[in-house]
Short mmCIF file of C-alpha atoms in Angstrom, two decimals:
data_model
loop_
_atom_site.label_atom_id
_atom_site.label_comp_id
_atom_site.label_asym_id
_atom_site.label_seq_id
_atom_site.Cartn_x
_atom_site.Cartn_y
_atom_site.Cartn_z
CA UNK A 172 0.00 0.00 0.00
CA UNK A 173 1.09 3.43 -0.83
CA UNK A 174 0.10 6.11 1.48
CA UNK A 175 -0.34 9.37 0.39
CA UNK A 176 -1.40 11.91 3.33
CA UNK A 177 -1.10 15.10 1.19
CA UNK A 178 0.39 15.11 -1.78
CA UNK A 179 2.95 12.14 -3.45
CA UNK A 180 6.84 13.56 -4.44
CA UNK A 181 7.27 13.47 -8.24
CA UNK A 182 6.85 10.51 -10.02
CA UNK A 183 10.66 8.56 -10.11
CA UNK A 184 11.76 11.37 -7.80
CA UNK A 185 15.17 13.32 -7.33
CA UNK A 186 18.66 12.13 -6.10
CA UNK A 187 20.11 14.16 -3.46
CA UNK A 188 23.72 14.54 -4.83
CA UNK A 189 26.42 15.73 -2.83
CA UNK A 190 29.77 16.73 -4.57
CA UNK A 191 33.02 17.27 -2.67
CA UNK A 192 31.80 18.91 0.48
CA UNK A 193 34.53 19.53 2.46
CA UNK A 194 33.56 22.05 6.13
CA UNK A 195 36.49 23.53 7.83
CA UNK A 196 36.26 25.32 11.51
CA UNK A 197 38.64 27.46 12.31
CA UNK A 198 41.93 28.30 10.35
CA UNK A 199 45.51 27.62 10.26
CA UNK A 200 46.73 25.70 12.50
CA UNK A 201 43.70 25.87 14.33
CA UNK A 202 41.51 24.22 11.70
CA UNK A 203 39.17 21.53 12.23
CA UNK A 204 38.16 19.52 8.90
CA UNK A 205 34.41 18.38 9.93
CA UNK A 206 34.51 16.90 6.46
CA UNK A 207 37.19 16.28 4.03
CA UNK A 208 35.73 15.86 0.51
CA UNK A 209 32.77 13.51 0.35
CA UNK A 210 30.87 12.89 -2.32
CA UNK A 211 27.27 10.79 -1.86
CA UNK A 212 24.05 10.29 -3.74
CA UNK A 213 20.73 9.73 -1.92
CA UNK A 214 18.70 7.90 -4.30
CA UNK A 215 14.72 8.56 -4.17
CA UNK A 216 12.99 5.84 -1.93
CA UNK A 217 16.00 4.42 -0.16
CA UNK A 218 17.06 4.11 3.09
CA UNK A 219 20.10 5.11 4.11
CA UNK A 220 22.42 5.34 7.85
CA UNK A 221 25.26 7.48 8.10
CA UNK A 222 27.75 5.86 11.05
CA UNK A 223 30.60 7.03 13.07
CA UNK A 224 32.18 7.48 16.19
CA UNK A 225 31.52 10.73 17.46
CA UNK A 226 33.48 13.81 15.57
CA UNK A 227 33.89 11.46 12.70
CA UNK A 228 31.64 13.93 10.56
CA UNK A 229 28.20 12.49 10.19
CA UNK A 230 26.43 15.53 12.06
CA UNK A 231 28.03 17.77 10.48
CA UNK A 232 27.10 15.91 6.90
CA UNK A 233 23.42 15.92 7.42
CA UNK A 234 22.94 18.99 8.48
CA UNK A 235 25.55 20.01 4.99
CA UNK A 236 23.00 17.83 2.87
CA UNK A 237 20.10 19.37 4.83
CA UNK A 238 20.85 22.98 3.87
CA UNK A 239 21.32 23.48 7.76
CA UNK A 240 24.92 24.08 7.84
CA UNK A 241 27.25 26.08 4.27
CA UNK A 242 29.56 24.18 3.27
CA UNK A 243 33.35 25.49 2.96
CA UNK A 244 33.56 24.00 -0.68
CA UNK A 245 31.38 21.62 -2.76
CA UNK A 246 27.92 21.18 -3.94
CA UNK A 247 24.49 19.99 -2.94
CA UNK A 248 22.47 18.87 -5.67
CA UNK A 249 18.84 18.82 -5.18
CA UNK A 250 16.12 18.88 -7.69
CA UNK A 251 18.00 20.87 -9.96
CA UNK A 252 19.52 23.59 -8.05
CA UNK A 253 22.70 23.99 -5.35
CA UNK A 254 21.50 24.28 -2.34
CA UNK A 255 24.89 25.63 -0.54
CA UNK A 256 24.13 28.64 -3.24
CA UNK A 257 20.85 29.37 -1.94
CA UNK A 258 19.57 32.29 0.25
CA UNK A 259 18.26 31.57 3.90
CA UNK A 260 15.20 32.34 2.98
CA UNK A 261 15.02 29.94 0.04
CA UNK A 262 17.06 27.31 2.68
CA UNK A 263 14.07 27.86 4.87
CA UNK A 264 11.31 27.09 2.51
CA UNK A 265 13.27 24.31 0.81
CA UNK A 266 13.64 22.89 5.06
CA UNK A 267 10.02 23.71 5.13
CA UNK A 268 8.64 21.54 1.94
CA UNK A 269 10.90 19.27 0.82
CA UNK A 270 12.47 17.88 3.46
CA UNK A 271 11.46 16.55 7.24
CA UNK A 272 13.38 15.85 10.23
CA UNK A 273 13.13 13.33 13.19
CA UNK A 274 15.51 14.25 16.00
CA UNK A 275 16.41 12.64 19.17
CA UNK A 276 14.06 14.25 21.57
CA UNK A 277 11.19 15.03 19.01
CA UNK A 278 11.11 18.63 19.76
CA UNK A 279 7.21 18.62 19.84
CA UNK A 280 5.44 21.85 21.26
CA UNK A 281 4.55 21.22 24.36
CA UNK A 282 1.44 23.19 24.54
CA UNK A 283 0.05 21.51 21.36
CA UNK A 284 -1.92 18.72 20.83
CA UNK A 285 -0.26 16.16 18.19
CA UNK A 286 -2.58 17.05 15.40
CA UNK A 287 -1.57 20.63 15.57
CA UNK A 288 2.16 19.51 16.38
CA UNK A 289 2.29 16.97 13.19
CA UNK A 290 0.38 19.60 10.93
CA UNK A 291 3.08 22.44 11.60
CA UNK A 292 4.74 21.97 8.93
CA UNK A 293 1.60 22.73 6.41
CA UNK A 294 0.60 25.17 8.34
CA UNK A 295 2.98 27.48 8.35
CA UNK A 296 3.08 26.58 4.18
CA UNK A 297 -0.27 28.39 4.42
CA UNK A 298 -2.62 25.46 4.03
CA UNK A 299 -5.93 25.98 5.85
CA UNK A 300 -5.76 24.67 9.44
CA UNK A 301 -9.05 22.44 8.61
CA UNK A 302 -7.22 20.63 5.92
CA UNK A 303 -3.55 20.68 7.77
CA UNK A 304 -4.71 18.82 11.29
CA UNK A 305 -6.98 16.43 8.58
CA UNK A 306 -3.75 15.14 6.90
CA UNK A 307 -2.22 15.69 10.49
CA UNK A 308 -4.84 13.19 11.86
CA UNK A 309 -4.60 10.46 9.03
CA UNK A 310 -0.69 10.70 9.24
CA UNK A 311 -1.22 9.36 12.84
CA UNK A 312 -3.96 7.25 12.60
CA UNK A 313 -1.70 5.78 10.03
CA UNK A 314 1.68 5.19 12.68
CA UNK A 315 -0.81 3.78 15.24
CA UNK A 316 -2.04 6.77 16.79
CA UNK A 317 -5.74 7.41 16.57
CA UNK A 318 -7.77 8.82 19.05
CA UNK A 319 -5.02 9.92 20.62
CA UNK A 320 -4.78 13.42 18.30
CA UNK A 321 -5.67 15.16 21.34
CA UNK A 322 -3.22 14.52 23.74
CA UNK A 323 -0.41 17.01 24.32
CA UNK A 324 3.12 15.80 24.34
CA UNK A 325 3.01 15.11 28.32
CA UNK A 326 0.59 13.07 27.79
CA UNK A 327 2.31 10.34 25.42
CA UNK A 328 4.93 8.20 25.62
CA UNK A 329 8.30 8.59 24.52
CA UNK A 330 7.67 6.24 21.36
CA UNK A 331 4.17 7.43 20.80
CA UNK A 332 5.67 11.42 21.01
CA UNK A 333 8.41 10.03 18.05
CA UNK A 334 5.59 8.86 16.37
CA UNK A 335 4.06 12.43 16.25
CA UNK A 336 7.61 13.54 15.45
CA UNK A 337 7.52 11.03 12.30
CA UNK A 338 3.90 11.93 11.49
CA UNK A 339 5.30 16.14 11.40
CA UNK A 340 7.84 15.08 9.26
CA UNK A 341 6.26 13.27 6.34
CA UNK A 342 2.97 15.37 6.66
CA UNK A 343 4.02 17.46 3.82
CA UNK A 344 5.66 15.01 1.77
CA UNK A 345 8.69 15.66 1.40
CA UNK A 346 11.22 14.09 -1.14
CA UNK A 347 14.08 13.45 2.21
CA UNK A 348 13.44 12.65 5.66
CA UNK A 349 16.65 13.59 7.83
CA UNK A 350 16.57 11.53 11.39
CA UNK A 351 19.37 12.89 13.66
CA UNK A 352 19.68 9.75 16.76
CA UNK A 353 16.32 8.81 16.19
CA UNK A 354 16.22 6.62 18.45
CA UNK A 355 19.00 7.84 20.92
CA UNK A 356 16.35 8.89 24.14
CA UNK A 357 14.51 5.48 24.00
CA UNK A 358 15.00 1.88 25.70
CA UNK A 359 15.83 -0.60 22.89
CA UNK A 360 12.52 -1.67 22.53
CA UNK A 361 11.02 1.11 21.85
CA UNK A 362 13.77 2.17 19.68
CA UNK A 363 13.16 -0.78 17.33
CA UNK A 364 9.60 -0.18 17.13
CA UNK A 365 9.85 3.45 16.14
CA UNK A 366 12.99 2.63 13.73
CA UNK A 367 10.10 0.22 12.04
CA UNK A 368 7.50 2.69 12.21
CA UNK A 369 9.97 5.25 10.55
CA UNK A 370 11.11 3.48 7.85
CA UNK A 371 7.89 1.94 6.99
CA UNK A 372 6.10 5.04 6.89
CA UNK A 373 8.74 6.99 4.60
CA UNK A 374 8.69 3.60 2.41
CA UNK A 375 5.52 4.36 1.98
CA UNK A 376 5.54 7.59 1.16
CA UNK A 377 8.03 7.64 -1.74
CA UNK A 378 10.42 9.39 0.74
CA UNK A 379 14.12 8.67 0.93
CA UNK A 380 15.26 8.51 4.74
CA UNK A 381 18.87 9.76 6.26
CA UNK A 382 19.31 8.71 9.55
CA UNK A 383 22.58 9.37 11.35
CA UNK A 384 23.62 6.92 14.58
CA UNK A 385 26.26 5.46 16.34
CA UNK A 386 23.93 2.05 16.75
CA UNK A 387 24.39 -0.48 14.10
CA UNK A 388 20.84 -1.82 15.22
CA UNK A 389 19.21 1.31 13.72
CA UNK A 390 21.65 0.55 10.46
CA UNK A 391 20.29 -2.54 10.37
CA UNK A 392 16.78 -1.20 9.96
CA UNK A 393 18.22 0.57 6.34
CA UNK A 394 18.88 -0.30 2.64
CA UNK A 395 22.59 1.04 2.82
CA UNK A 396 24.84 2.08 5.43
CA UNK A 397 27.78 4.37 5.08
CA UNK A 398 30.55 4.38 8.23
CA UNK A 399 33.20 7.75 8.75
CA UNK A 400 36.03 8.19 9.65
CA UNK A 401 38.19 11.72 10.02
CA UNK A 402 35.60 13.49 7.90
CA UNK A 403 35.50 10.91 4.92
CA UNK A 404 33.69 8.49 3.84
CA UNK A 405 35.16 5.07 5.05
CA UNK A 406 33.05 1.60 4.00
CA UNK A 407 29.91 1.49 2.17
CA UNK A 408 27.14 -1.32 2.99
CA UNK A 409 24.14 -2.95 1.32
CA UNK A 410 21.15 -5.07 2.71
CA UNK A 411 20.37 -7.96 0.80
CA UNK A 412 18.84 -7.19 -2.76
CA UNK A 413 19.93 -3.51 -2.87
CA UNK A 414 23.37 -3.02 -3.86
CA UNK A 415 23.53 -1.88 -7.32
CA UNK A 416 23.82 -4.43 -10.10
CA UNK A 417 26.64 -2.77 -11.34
CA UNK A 418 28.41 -3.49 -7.91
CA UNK A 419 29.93 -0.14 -7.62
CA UNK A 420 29.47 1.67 -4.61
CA UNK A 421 27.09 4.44 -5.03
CA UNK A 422 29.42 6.86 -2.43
CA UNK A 423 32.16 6.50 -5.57
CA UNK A 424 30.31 6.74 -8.50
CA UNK A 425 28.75 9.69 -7.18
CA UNK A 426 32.81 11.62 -7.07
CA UNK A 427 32.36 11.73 -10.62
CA UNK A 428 30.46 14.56 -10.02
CA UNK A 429 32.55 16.37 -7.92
CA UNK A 430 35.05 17.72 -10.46
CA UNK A 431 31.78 19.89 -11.90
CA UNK A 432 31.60 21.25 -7.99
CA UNK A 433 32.57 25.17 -7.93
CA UNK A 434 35.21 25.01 -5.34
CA UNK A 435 36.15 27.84 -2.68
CA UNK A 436 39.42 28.66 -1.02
CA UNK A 437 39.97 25.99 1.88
CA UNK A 438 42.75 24.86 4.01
CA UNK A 439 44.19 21.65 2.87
CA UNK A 440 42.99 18.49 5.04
CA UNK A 441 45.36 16.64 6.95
CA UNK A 442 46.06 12.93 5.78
CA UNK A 443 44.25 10.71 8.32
CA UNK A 444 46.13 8.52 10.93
CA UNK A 445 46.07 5.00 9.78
CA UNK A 446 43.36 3.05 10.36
CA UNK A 447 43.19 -0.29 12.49
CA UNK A 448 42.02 -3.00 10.41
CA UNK A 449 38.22 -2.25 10.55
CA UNK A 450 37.55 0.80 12.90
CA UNK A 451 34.41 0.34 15.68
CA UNK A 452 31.77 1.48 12.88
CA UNK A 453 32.77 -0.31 10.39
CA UNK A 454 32.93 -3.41 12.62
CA UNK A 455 29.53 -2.32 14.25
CA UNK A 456 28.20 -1.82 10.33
CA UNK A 457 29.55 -5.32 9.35
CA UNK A 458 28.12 -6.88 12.26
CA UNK A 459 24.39 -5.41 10.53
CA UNK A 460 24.82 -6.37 7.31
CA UNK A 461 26.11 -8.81 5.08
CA UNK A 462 29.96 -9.49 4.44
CA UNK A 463 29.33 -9.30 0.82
CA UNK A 464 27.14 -6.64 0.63
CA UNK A 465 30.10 -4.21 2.05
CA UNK A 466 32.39 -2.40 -0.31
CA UNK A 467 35.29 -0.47 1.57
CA UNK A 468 35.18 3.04 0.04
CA UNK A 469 39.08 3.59 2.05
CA UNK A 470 40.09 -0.19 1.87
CA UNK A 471 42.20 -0.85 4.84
CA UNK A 472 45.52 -3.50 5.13
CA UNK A 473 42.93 -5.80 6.06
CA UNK A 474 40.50 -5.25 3.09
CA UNK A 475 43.98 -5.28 0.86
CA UNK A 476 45.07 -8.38 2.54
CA UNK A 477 41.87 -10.58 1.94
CA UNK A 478 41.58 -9.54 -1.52
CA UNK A 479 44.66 -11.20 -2.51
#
């Protein structure tokens, strides 16, 4: 079933494309290189986790790929236009209708009921309250919340206030879902539940999903799963039936891109330590997935080694 509780994204949909992003804090000696020239493609409908220890770069990534955060250099493709070029007002709208975000603690209003908290979103679009908290209301009877449209944010659980969290974010439809630690203020079982609920419900939508963790049982809920490391991109993995035919990672092919990215002035990036043979995430991310389904973007002495 295909659920559509406003209006469906284009027909085939967009790739998010990013080109070379590289974000640099500070300068001199003093820099810090959040990310060092990675180049991804979100592909309409697919799910995909971003993991890392912490300061590895994934943050800093989606909110880059979010139009949250400028990059220092690169390009963020997005239906046709570079969204590191755009104003903040354009950002804003763009934030507003064509993508949705799930963070850790939901962020709900607490003085709203979860219609009014799910229907935000078209709301401040300028749809009619009436028909906002109507698409609101069939967005959470659809994630297992009806009758309960009523009941303020106190009032729910910590699963059922993600679930009115999910429901805000895929209200308007959006063509990317961004889901910062989902999952990170629950118990494990709720996390699971809501990690189903999530990708289920942007599955159904036609919505691609971006969720960033540390936990390679929320990977394990998604179609691919790329690990960090020092700002880069490190391994790339697939869940059974969707790696490309072609085999080729889809983090690689898309740095074919990235010599058409318009480029500013940045401080060159350090060469990264050497690895250990598989760092925590990408053991974590090969504990989630398939050994053959994971294609080392960096490959390591290890990866060298069994290749032979």
């Amino acid at each position: 079933m295909t659920f559509t509780g406003h209006h469906a994204p284009a027909p085939g949909g967009s790739p998010l494309v990013a080109s070379a992003l590289t974000k640099v804090y500070g300068s001199a000696q003093t820099a810090t290189h959040a990310l060092a020239g990675v180049s991804l493609t979100v592909r309409p409908g697919e799910s995909l986790a971003i993991m890392g220890p912490s300061g590895s770069g994934k943050t800093t990534l989606l909110h880059v790929l979010a139009g949250i955060v400028t990059p220092t250099s690169g390009t963020v493709s997005w239906r046709g236009e570079d969204v590191t070029t755009l104003s903040e007002a354009r950002r804003t709208v763009l934030r507003r209708q064509d993508f949705g975000f799930v963070f850790q603690s939901g962020q709900l209003l607490p003085e709203l009921p979860a219609v009014e908290n799910a229907a935000l979103p078209l709301m401040l679009a300028g749809t009619a309250r009436a028909e906002a908290t109507a698409v609101a209301a069939r967005w959470l009877a659809h994630l297992g919340l009806a009758g309960m449209e009523q009941r303020r944010p106190g009032e729910l659980s910590g699963g059922q206030a993600q679930r009115v969290a999910i429901a805000r974010a895929l209200v308007g439809s959006p063509g990317v879902v961004f889901a910062d630690e989902p999952t990170g203020a629950l118990d494990q079982a709720t996390g699971a539940e809501v990690l189903d609920v999530l990708t289920r419900a942007t599955r159904d939508s036609g919505a691609a999903l971006v969720v960033v963790t540390h936990d390679a049982g929320v990977a394990r809920h998604c179609s691919r799963t790329v690990t960090m490391r020092d700002g880069r991109i490190s391994g790339e993995f697939f869940a059974p039936g969707a790696q490309p035919a072609s085999g080729a990672p889809q983090a690689e092919a898309s740095q074919a891109a990235a010599s058409a990215a318009v480029a500013r002035p940045v401080p060159p990036a350090p060469a990264p330590p050497a690895p250990p043979a598989h760092d925590a995430a990408t053991q974590q991310a090969m504990a989630a997935h398939p050994a053959a389904g994971y294609v080392p973007t960096h490959p390591t002495a290890a990866d060298q080694e069994s290749a032979r």
